[in-house]
Amino acid sequence: MMKAPNAGKVPGTQHRRLTLLTAIGLLGAFGWLVPHETLAAPADYQRPELRIPKDSTLTPERIALGKALFFDPRLSGSNWISCATCHNPALGWSDGLPTAIGHNMQVLGRATPTILNTAYNKKQFWDGRSPTLEHQALGPIEAAGEMNQTLAELIPELKAIPGYELMFERAYPQEGITDKTIAKAIAAFERTIVSTEAPFDRWVSGDESAISDAAKRGFALFEGKANCAACHQKFNFVDDGFHNIGLPSTDDPGRYVLVKVDVLQGAFKTPTLRDITRTAPYMHNGVYATLAEVIDHYDVGGVNKSNLDPNMKPLRLTASEKKDLTEFLKALTGAPLEITVPNLPSAF
Amino acid sequence: MRWYELTLCYVFMAAAGVPSGLAAEYEIDQQDKTFMMNNAKVERFSIKVGDTINFKNLDPWFHNVFSLSDISTFDLGSYPQGQHKSVMFSKAGEAEVECAIHPQMYMILEVKP
Ligand SMILES: [Cu+2]
């Protein structure tokens, strides 16, 4: 049944159908003419507050413990793979591979997402199956194809390491070494892995010389003709959303496995664009090696048109526009975080 | 949809005597990836059986609305800025209503008998 849209000026107003029918119709017709929202202004690029659960606040002891756990291969069944094996700080907190390599060198189905700015994510994993970093942290440890470690084995293993007993006691007094404290500590460390100021941020704050004219033109394209900002929004250049962008070489159902709504068939989480020059190859299946390939993909409006996100349209960018977009994307990379690799507590 | 199509539609509805009774229609806006009503975020909303909610997309990108709840299962698909889709709730109880594309767009609808 067709219904009248309300006038833009009075959203949420309740109507009685018959008595107000004509009036609603007229308002609806004019409501259509109300100017539409415009895309983000530079003020929208301010860094947001970190969302930290009340029972998982950051302390130096928790961050140090989480860092040790993150770099410790003893968290895996083989004692050979750490979180940092795939989330390598030297490779943009990813692995430089099209898709991850896990336990026993199996090639996995999806690319390793960067840890950078996961602190700002509303959902974790490519398909968004975790609501928090705490919930996410144990997933790859326990996954048979990834670190292949059961918590029932891991917890006594960590308890047998005196240095960890002490670090857990300092970080989480009287809580002990449990699945909860392991997850909280790793999450605490990950919340410190946030992007640094990029040339783009200096430009937004008023330094006109911070980025090139090509990058500025690229930003206008990003928000305009190329429509990247339909999904890549605000500080972290994400919409916390899920889209099927028509990638080749994938039959992965993505988020549809979790939420059986048609639009999610083949849909994956919008990834951050921060430090993007460090996180090649690109996309959930790592199918593109360079930013130029990524831009070509969007320029044709996606390659695989099956269940394609309707925001995707052919862009008809010129060669110089493509270069401008690349220059803009490069301006989103800041100085790398200074990370020292921790000395791990010894077994005795 | 053009304004004249809408107008035709209302004329048709009036002529057909679409039953109104006491059923109400509410508009919920999809704005800045949030369900909004009267410019405030809607997290929970109460209606009566037979009432209709009209979801209107004010954002310059597509939104979806769906529910997979016991009292109501629907998927309004994806639609762009300026368009709206409505759904009538015919059973009492609670429905979780969400945008599949942006799961932070989430509300609970309480449908009273
Ligand atoms: Cu949405």
Coordinates of C-alpha atoms and ligand atoms in Angstrom, one line a residue:
Chain A
M1 CA 0.0 0.0 0.0
M2 CA 1.4 3.4 -0.9
K3 CA 1.7 5.9 1.9
A4 CA 2.4 9.6 1.9
P5 CA 5.8 10.8 2.9
N6 CA 5.7 13.5 5.5
A7 CA 7.0 16.9 4.7
G8 CA 10.7 17.2 5.5
K9 CA 9.9 19.9 8.0
V10 CA 7.8 17.7 10.3
P11 CA 9.5 14.3 10.5
G12 CA 7.9 11.9 12.8
T13 CA 4.5 13.5 12.9
Q14 CA 1.6 11.1 13.4
H15 CA -1.2 11.1 10.9
R16 CA -4.7 9.9 10.8
R17 CA -5.0 8.4 7.3
L18 CA -8.3 9.6 5.9
T19 CA -8.8 12.9 7.6
L20 CA -5.4 14.3 6.7
L21 CA -5.0 12.4 3.4
T22 CA -5.2 15.3 1.0
A23 CA -3.0 17.5 3.2
I24 CA -0.5 14.8 3.5
G25 CA -0.4 14.3 -0.2
L26 CA 0.3 18.0 -0.8
L27 CA 2.9 18.1 2.0
G28 CA 4.5 14.9 0.6
A29 CA 4.7 16.4 -2.9
F30 CA 6.5 19.5 -1.6
G31 CA 8.6 17.4 0.9
W32 CA 10.1 15.8 -2.2
L33 CA 11.4 19.3 -3.2
V34 CA 13.1 20.0 0.2
P35 CA 16.9 20.1 -0.5
H36 CA 18.7 16.9 0.2
E37 CA 21.5 16.4 2.7
T38 CA 24.9 17.2 1.5
L39 CA 28.0 15.0 2.1
A40 CA 30.4 15.5 5.0
A41 CA 32.1 18.8 5.6
P42 CA 35.8 18.8 6.8
A43 CA 34.6 19.2 10.4
D44 CA 33.4 15.7 10.2
Y45 CA 36.9 14.4 10.1
Q46 CA 37.7 15.0 13.7
R47 CA 39.1 11.9 15.6
P48 CA 36.4 10.3 17.6
E49 CA 36.6 9.3 21.3
L50 CA 37.6 5.7 21.9
R51 CA 34.7 3.6 23.0
I52 CA 36.1 1.6 26.0
P53 CA 34.0 -0.8 27.9
K54 CA 33.6 0.1 31.6
D55 CA 35.0 -3.2 32.7
S56 CA 38.0 -3.0 30.3
T57 CA 39.6 0.4 31.0
L58 CA 43.1 1.0 29.8
T59 CA 46.1 1.0 32.2
P60 CA 49.8 0.7 31.3
E61 CA 49.9 -2.7 32.9
R62 CA 47.0 -4.0 30.8
I63 CA 48.5 -2.6 27.6
A64 CA 51.9 -4.1 28.4
L65 CA 50.3 -7.5 29.1
G66 CA 48.2 -7.3 26.0
K67 CA 51.3 -6.4 23.9
A68 CA 53.2 -9.4 25.3
L69 CA 50.3 -11.7 24.5
F70 CA 49.9 -10.2 21.0
F71 CA 53.5 -11.0 20.1
D72 CA 53.7 -14.4 21.9
P73 CA 53.5 -17.4 19.6
R74 CA 52.8 -19.6 22.7
L75 CA 49.2 -18.5 22.2
S76 CA 48.9 -20.8 19.3
G77 CA 48.6 -24.6 19.2
S78 CA 51.8 -24.9 17.4
N79 CA 53.6 -22.3 19.6
W80 CA 54.7 -20.8 16.3
I81 CA 52.0 -18.3 15.3
S82 CA 51.3 -15.1 17.3
C83 CA 48.7 -12.5 16.6
A84 CA 51.6 -10.5 15.2
T85 CA 52.4 -13.2 12.6
C86 CA 49.5 -12.1 10.6
H87 CA 49.0 -8.6 12.2
N88 CA 52.5 -7.6 11.6
P89 CA 53.3 -4.0 12.6
A90 CA 56.0 -3.9 10.0
L91 CA 53.3 -4.6 7.3
G92 CA 50.7 -2.1 8.4
W93 CA 49.4 -4.5 11.1
S94 CA 48.5 -7.0 8.4
D95 CA 50.6 -9.6 6.4
G96 CA 51.0 -8.3 2.9
L97 CA 49.3 -11.4 1.6
P98 CA 46.1 -11.6 -0.5
T99 CA 44.6 -13.9 2.1
A100 CA 45.9 -15.1 5.4
I101 CA 48.1 -18.1 6.0
G102 CA 47.1 -20.0 9.2
H103 CA 47.9 -23.2 11.1
N104 CA 50.0 -25.7 9.1
M105 CA 50.4 -23.1 6.3
Q106 CA 46.8 -23.4 5.2
V107 CA 45.8 -20.5 2.9
L108 CA 42.7 -19.1 4.4
G109 CA 39.7 -17.5 2.6
R110 CA 39.9 -13.9 3.6
A111 CA 42.6 -11.2 3.9
T112 CA 44.1 -10.3 7.3
P113 CA 42.5 -7.0 8.2
T114 CA 44.8 -4.4 9.7
I115 CA 44.6 -3.9 13.5
L116 CA 45.0 -0.2 12.9
N117 CA 41.9 1.7 14.2
T118 CA 39.9 -1.4 15.0
A119 CA 39.5 0.4 18.3
Y120 CA 37.0 2.6 16.4
N121 CA 35.0 -0.2 14.8
K122 CA 31.5 -1.0 15.9
K123 CA 31.8 -4.5 14.6
Q124 CA 34.9 -6.7 14.3
F125 CA 35.9 -9.2 11.6
W126 CA 35.2 -8.8 7.8
D127 CA 31.6 -10.1 8.4
G128 CA 31.1 -8.2 11.7
R129 CA 30.5 -11.2 13.8
S130 CA 32.0 -9.7 16.9
P131 CA 30.7 -6.7 18.7
T132 CA 33.8 -5.8 20.6
L133 CA 37.6 -6.3 20.5
E134 CA 37.3 -8.4 23.7
H135 CA 34.9 -10.7 21.9
Q136 CA 37.0 -10.8 18.8
A137 CA 40.4 -11.5 20.5
L138 CA 39.8 -15.1 21.3
G139 CA 38.3 -16.0 17.9
P140 CA 41.6 -16.4 15.9
I141 CA 43.3 -18.1 18.8
E142 CA 40.7 -20.8 18.9
A143 CA 40.0 -21.1 15.2
A144 CA 41.4 -24.5 13.9
G145 CA 42.6 -22.9 10.7
E146 CA 44.3 -20.0 12.4
M147 CA 46.1 -20.3 15.7
N148 CA 44.5 -23.6 16.6
Q149 CA 44.7 -23.4 20.3
T150 CA 42.0 -24.3 22.8
L151 CA 41.5 -22.1 25.8
A152 CA 41.5 -25.2 28.0
E153 CA 45.1 -25.8 26.9
L154 CA 46.2 -22.1 26.7
I155 CA 45.2 -21.1 30.2
P156 CA 47.3 -23.7 32.1
E157 CA 50.1 -23.0 29.6
L158 CA 50.1 -19.3 30.5
K159 CA 49.7 -20.1 34.3
A160 CA 52.9 -22.1 34.1
I161 CA 54.9 -19.1 33.0
P162 CA 55.8 -17.1 36.2
G163 CA 56.2 -13.8 34.4
Y164 CA 52.7 -14.0 33.1
E165 CA 51.3 -14.8 36.6
L166 CA 52.8 -11.5 37.7
M167 CA 51.7 -9.5 34.7
F168 CA 48.1 -10.7 35.0
E169 CA 48.1 -10.0 38.7
R170 CA 49.3 -6.4 38.1
A171 CA 46.9 -5.8 35.2
Y172 CA 43.8 -7.6 36.7
P173 CA 44.3 -8.0 40.4
Q174 CA 42.7 -11.1 41.8
E175 CA 41.0 -11.9 38.4
G176 CA 43.6 -14.5 37.5
I177 CA 44.5 -15.8 34.0
T178 CA 41.1 -16.5 32.3
D179 CA 39.6 -16.3 28.9
K180 CA 38.2 -12.9 30.0
T181 CA 41.5 -11.4 31.2
I182 CA 43.3 -12.7 28.1
A183 CA 40.8 -11.1 25.8
K184 CA 40.7 -7.8 27.8
A185 CA 44.4 -7.5 27.7
I186 CA 44.7 -8.1 24.0
A187 CA 41.9 -5.6 23.4
A188 CA 43.6 -3.0 25.6
F189 CA 46.8 -3.3 23.5
E190 CA 44.8 -3.1 20.3
R191 CA 43.1 0.1 21.5
T192 CA 46.5 1.8 21.4
I193 CA 47.0 0.9 17.7
V194 CA 45.5 4.0 16.2
S195 CA 46.5 6.0 13.3
T196 CA 48.7 9.0 13.7
E197 CA 48.1 12.4 12.1
A198 CA 48.2 12.1 8.3
P199 CA 48.9 15.0 5.8
F200 CA 45.1 15.0 5.2
D201 CA 44.5 15.8 8.9
R202 CA 46.9 18.7 8.7
W203 CA 45.1 20.0 5.7
V204 CA 41.7 19.7 7.4
S205 CA 43.2 21.7 10.3
G206 CA 44.0 24.5 7.9
D207 CA 47.5 23.8 6.6
E208 CA 47.0 24.4 2.9
S209 CA 50.5 23.1 2.0
A210 CA 50.0 19.8 3.8
I211 CA 48.7 18.0 0.7
S212 CA 49.2 18.5 -3.0
D213 CA 46.6 20.1 -5.3
A214 CA 46.2 16.7 -6.9
A215 CA 45.2 15.3 -3.5
K216 CA 42.8 18.1 -2.9
R217 CA 41.2 17.5 -6.3
G218 CA 41.2 13.8 -5.3
F219 CA 39.3 14.6 -2.1
A220 CA 36.6 16.5 -4.1
L221 CA 36.2 13.4 -6.3
F222 CA 36.2 11.2 -3.3
E223 CA 33.2 13.1 -1.9
G224 CA 31.7 13.9 -5.2
K225 CA 31.9 12.2 -8.6
A226 CA 33.6 9.0 -7.4
N227 CA 31.0 8.7 -4.5
C228 CA 33.6 6.9 -2.3
A229 CA 32.1 8.8 0.7
A230 CA 28.8 6.9 0.3
C231 CA 30.6 4.3 2.5
H232 CA 34.0 5.7 3.5
Q233 CA 33.0 8.4 5.9
K234 CA 34.4 10.6 8.7
F235 CA 37.7 10.1 10.6
N236 CA 38.1 6.4 10.0
F237 CA 36.6 6.5 6.5
V238 CA 34.1 3.8 7.3
D239 CA 30.3 3.6 7.7
D240 CA 30.4 0.6 10.1
G241 CA 28.4 -1.0 7.3
F242 CA 28.4 -4.0 5.0
H243 CA 28.4 -3.9 1.2
N244 CA 28.7 -6.2 -1.8
I245 CA 31.1 -4.2 -4.0
G246 CA 31.1 -6.7 -6.9
L247 CA 34.6 -8.2 -6.5
P248 CA 35.9 -10.8 -8.8
S249 CA 37.2 -14.2 -7.7
T250 CA 34.9 -14.7 -4.7
D251 CA 31.9 -16.8 -3.8
D252 CA 32.2 -16.0 -0.1
P253 CA 28.7 -15.2 1.2
G254 CA 30.2 -12.8 3.8
R255 CA 27.8 -11.3 6.3
Y256 CA 24.8 -13.2 4.8
V257 CA 25.9 -16.2 6.9
L258 CA 25.1 -14.2 10.1
V259 CA 22.1 -12.1 8.9
K260 CA 19.8 -13.7 6.2
V261 CA 18.8 -10.5 4.4
D262 CA 19.4 -10.5 0.6
V263 CA 21.4 -7.3 0.5
L264 CA 24.0 -9.0 2.7
Q265 CA 24.8 -11.8 0.2
G266 CA 28.5 -11.3 -0.5
A267 CA 28.6 -8.2 1.7
F268 CA 31.7 -7.4 3.8
K269 CA 32.5 -4.6 6.3
T270 CA 33.7 -1.3 4.9
P271 CA 37.4 -1.2 5.9
T272 CA 39.3 1.9 7.1
L273 CA 41.3 3.8 4.5
R274 CA 43.8 5.1 7.1
D275 CA 47.4 4.2 6.3
I276 CA 46.1 2.5 3.2
T277 CA 49.4 2.6 1.4
R278 CA 50.7 0.1 4.0
T279 CA 47.9 -2.4 3.8
A280 CA 48.1 -3.8 0.2
P281 CA 46.9 -6.1 -1.2
Y282 CA 43.3 -4.8 -1.0
M283 CA 39.8 -6.1 -0.4
H284 CA 38.5 -9.0 1.7
N285 CA 40.0 -11.5 -0.8
G286 CA 43.1 -9.5 -1.5
V287 CA 42.3 -9.5 -5.2
Y288 CA 43.9 -6.1 -5.9
A289 CA 47.6 -5.4 -5.5
T290 CA 47.6 -1.7 -6.0
L291 CA 45.4 1.4 -5.4
A292 CA 45.2 1.9 -9.1
E293 CA 43.5 -1.5 -9.5
V294 CA 41.1 -0.6 -6.7
I295 CA 40.2 2.6 -8.4
D296 CA 39.7 0.8 -11.7
H297 CA 37.4 -1.6 -9.9
Y298 CA 35.2 1.3 -8.7
D299 CA 35.5 3.1 -12.0
V300 CA 33.7 0.3 -13.8
G301 CA 31.1 0.1 -11.0
G302 CA 32.2 -3.3 -9.8
V303 CA 33.2 -6.3 -11.8
N304 CA 30.7 -8.9 -10.6
K305 CA 27.2 -7.4 -10.8
S306 CA 25.4 -10.1 -8.9
N307 CA 23.7 -8.6 -5.8
L308 CA 25.8 -5.5 -6.3
D309 CA 25.5 -2.7 -3.7
P310 CA 23.2 0.0 -5.4
N311 CA 25.7 2.8 -4.4
M312 CA 28.0 1.2 -7.0
K313 CA 27.7 2.9 -10.4
P314 CA 30.2 3.3 -13.3
L315 CA 32.2 6.5 -12.6
R316 CA 33.8 7.3 -15.9
L317 CA 36.8 8.8 -14.3
T318 CA 39.5 10.3 -16.5
A319 CA 43.1 9.1 -16.2
S320 CA 44.1 12.3 -14.4
E321 CA 41.1 12.0 -12.0
K322 CA 42.2 8.5 -11.1
K323 CA 45.7 9.9 -10.3
D324 CA 44.1 12.6 -8.2
L325 CA 42.2 10.0 -6.2
T326 CA 45.3 8.0 -5.6
E327 CA 47.1 11.1 -4.4
F328 CA 44.3 11.8 -2.0
L329 CA 44.4 8.2 -0.7
K330 CA 48.2 8.5 -0.2
A331 CA 47.5 11.6 2.0
L332 CA 45.7 9.4 4.5
T333 CA 48.9 7.6 5.6
G334 CA 50.5 9.0 8.7
A335 CA 53.8 8.3 10.4
P336 CA 54.0 4.7 11.5
L337 CA 53.5 4.1 15.2
E338 CA 56.8 3.5 17.0
I339 CA 56.5 -0.1 18.2
T340 CA 59.2 -1.9 20.2
V341 CA 58.9 -5.6 20.2
P342 CA 58.4 -6.9 23.8
N343 CA 60.7 -9.3 25.5
L344 CA 58.3 -12.2 26.4
P345 CA 58.3 -13.8 29.9
S346 CA 60.5 -16.9 29.9
A347 CA 59.1 -20.4 30.6
F348 CA 60.7 -20.6 34.1
Chain B
M1 CA 8.2 8.1 -7.5
R2 CA 7.0 11.4 -8.8
W3 CA 4.6 13.7 -6.9
Y4 CA 1.8 13.1 -9.4
E5 CA 2.1 9.4 -8.9
L6 CA 1.8 9.9 -5.2
T7 CA -1.1 12.2 -5.6
L8 CA -2.8 9.7 -7.9
C9 CA -2.2 7.0 -5.3
Y10 CA -3.8 9.1 -2.5
V11 CA -6.8 9.8 -4.8
F12 CA -7.1 6.1 -5.5
M13 CA -6.8 5.2 -1.8
A14 CA -9.5 7.8 -0.9
A15 CA -11.7 6.5 -3.7
A16 CA -11.2 2.9 -2.7
G17 CA -12.0 3.8 0.9
V18 CA -8.9 2.4 2.4
P19 CA -9.9 1.4 5.9
S20 CA -8.4 3.7 8.4
G21 CA -10.2 3.0 11.7
L22 CA -8.0 4.0 14.5
A23 CA -4.8 2.8 12.8
A24 CA -2.1 5.3 12.9
E25 CA 0.9 5.9 10.7
Y26 CA 4.2 7.1 12.0
E27 CA 7.2 8.3 10.1
I28 CA 10.7 7.3 11.2
D29 CA 13.6 9.0 9.4
Q30 CA 16.8 7.3 8.4
Q31 CA 19.2 10.1 9.0
D32 CA 23.0 10.1 9.5
K33 CA 22.7 6.3 9.8
T34 CA 20.3 6.6 12.7
F35 CA 16.6 5.9 13.1
M36 CA 15.2 9.4 14.0
M37 CA 11.8 10.7 15.0
N38 CA 11.2 14.4 15.7
N39 CA 14.9 14.9 15.3
A40 CA 15.7 12.5 18.2
K41 CA 17.3 9.1 18.0
V42 CA 14.6 6.3 18.3
E43 CA 15.8 3.2 20.2
R44 CA 12.4 2.0 21.3
F45 CA 9.0 2.9 20.1
S46 CA 5.4 1.7 20.9
I47 CA 2.6 1.3 18.4
K48 CA -0.6 -0.6 18.2
V49 CA -1.6 -3.6 16.1
G50 CA -2.6 -2.4 12.7
D51 CA -0.4 0.7 12.8
T52 CA 2.1 1.4 10.0
I53 CA 5.6 2.7 10.2
N54 CA 6.9 4.6 7.2
F55 CA 10.7 4.6 7.0
K56 CA 12.1 7.5 5.0
N57 CA 15.7 7.7 3.8
L58 CA 17.2 11.2 4.2
D59 CA 20.8 10.2 3.7
P60 CA 22.7 10.4 0.4
W61 CA 23.3 6.7 0.4
F62 CA 21.1 3.6 0.4
H63 CA 19.4 2.2 3.5
N64 CA 17.6 -1.1 4.2
V65 CA 15.0 -2.0 6.8
F66 CA 14.3 -5.5 7.9
S67 CA 13.0 -7.5 10.8
L68 CA 13.4 -11.2 11.4
S69 CA 11.3 -11.2 14.6
D70 CA 8.7 -13.6 15.7
I71 CA 5.9 -11.1 15.2
S72 CA 7.1 -9.7 11.9
T73 CA 9.4 -10.8 9.2
F74 CA 10.0 -8.4 6.4
D75 CA 12.8 -7.0 4.2
L76 CA 12.1 -3.7 2.6
G77 CA 15.2 -3.9 0.3
S78 CA 17.5 -1.0 -0.3
Y79 CA 16.3 2.4 -1.3
P80 CA 18.0 5.8 -1.9
Q81 CA 17.6 9.3 -0.5
G82 CA 14.2 10.7 -0.7
Q83 CA 12.4 7.4 -0.9
H84 CA 10.4 5.8 1.8
K85 CA 8.9 2.3 2.5
S86 CA 6.2 1.4 4.9
V87 CA 5.3 -1.7 6.8
M88 CA 2.2 -2.5 8.8
F89 CA 2.4 -4.5 12.0
S90 CA -0.4 -7.0 12.4
K91 CA 0.7 -9.0 15.5
A92 CA 1.4 -7.9 19.1
G93 CA 4.8 -8.3 20.7
E94 CA 8.3 -7.0 20.1
A95 CA 10.1 -6.6 16.8
E96 CA 13.7 -5.8 16.3
V97 CA 14.0 -3.5 13.4
E98 CA 17.3 -2.9 11.7
C99 CA 19.1 -1.7 8.6
A100 CA 21.1 -4.7 7.3
I101 CA 23.6 -2.4 5.6
H102 CA 24.3 -0.3 8.8
P103 CA 23.6 -2.5 11.8
Q104 CA 24.0 0.4 14.2
M105 CA 20.6 1.5 12.9
Y106 CA 18.7 -0.7 15.3
M107 CA 15.4 -0.2 17.2
I108 CA 12.9 -2.2 19.2
L109 CA 9.3 -1.8 18.2
E110 CA 6.7 -2.7 20.8
V111 CA 3.4 -3.6 19.2
K112 CA 0.6 -3.4 21.7
P113 CA -2.6 -5.3 21.2
Ligands
CU1 CU 21.4 1.9 6.6

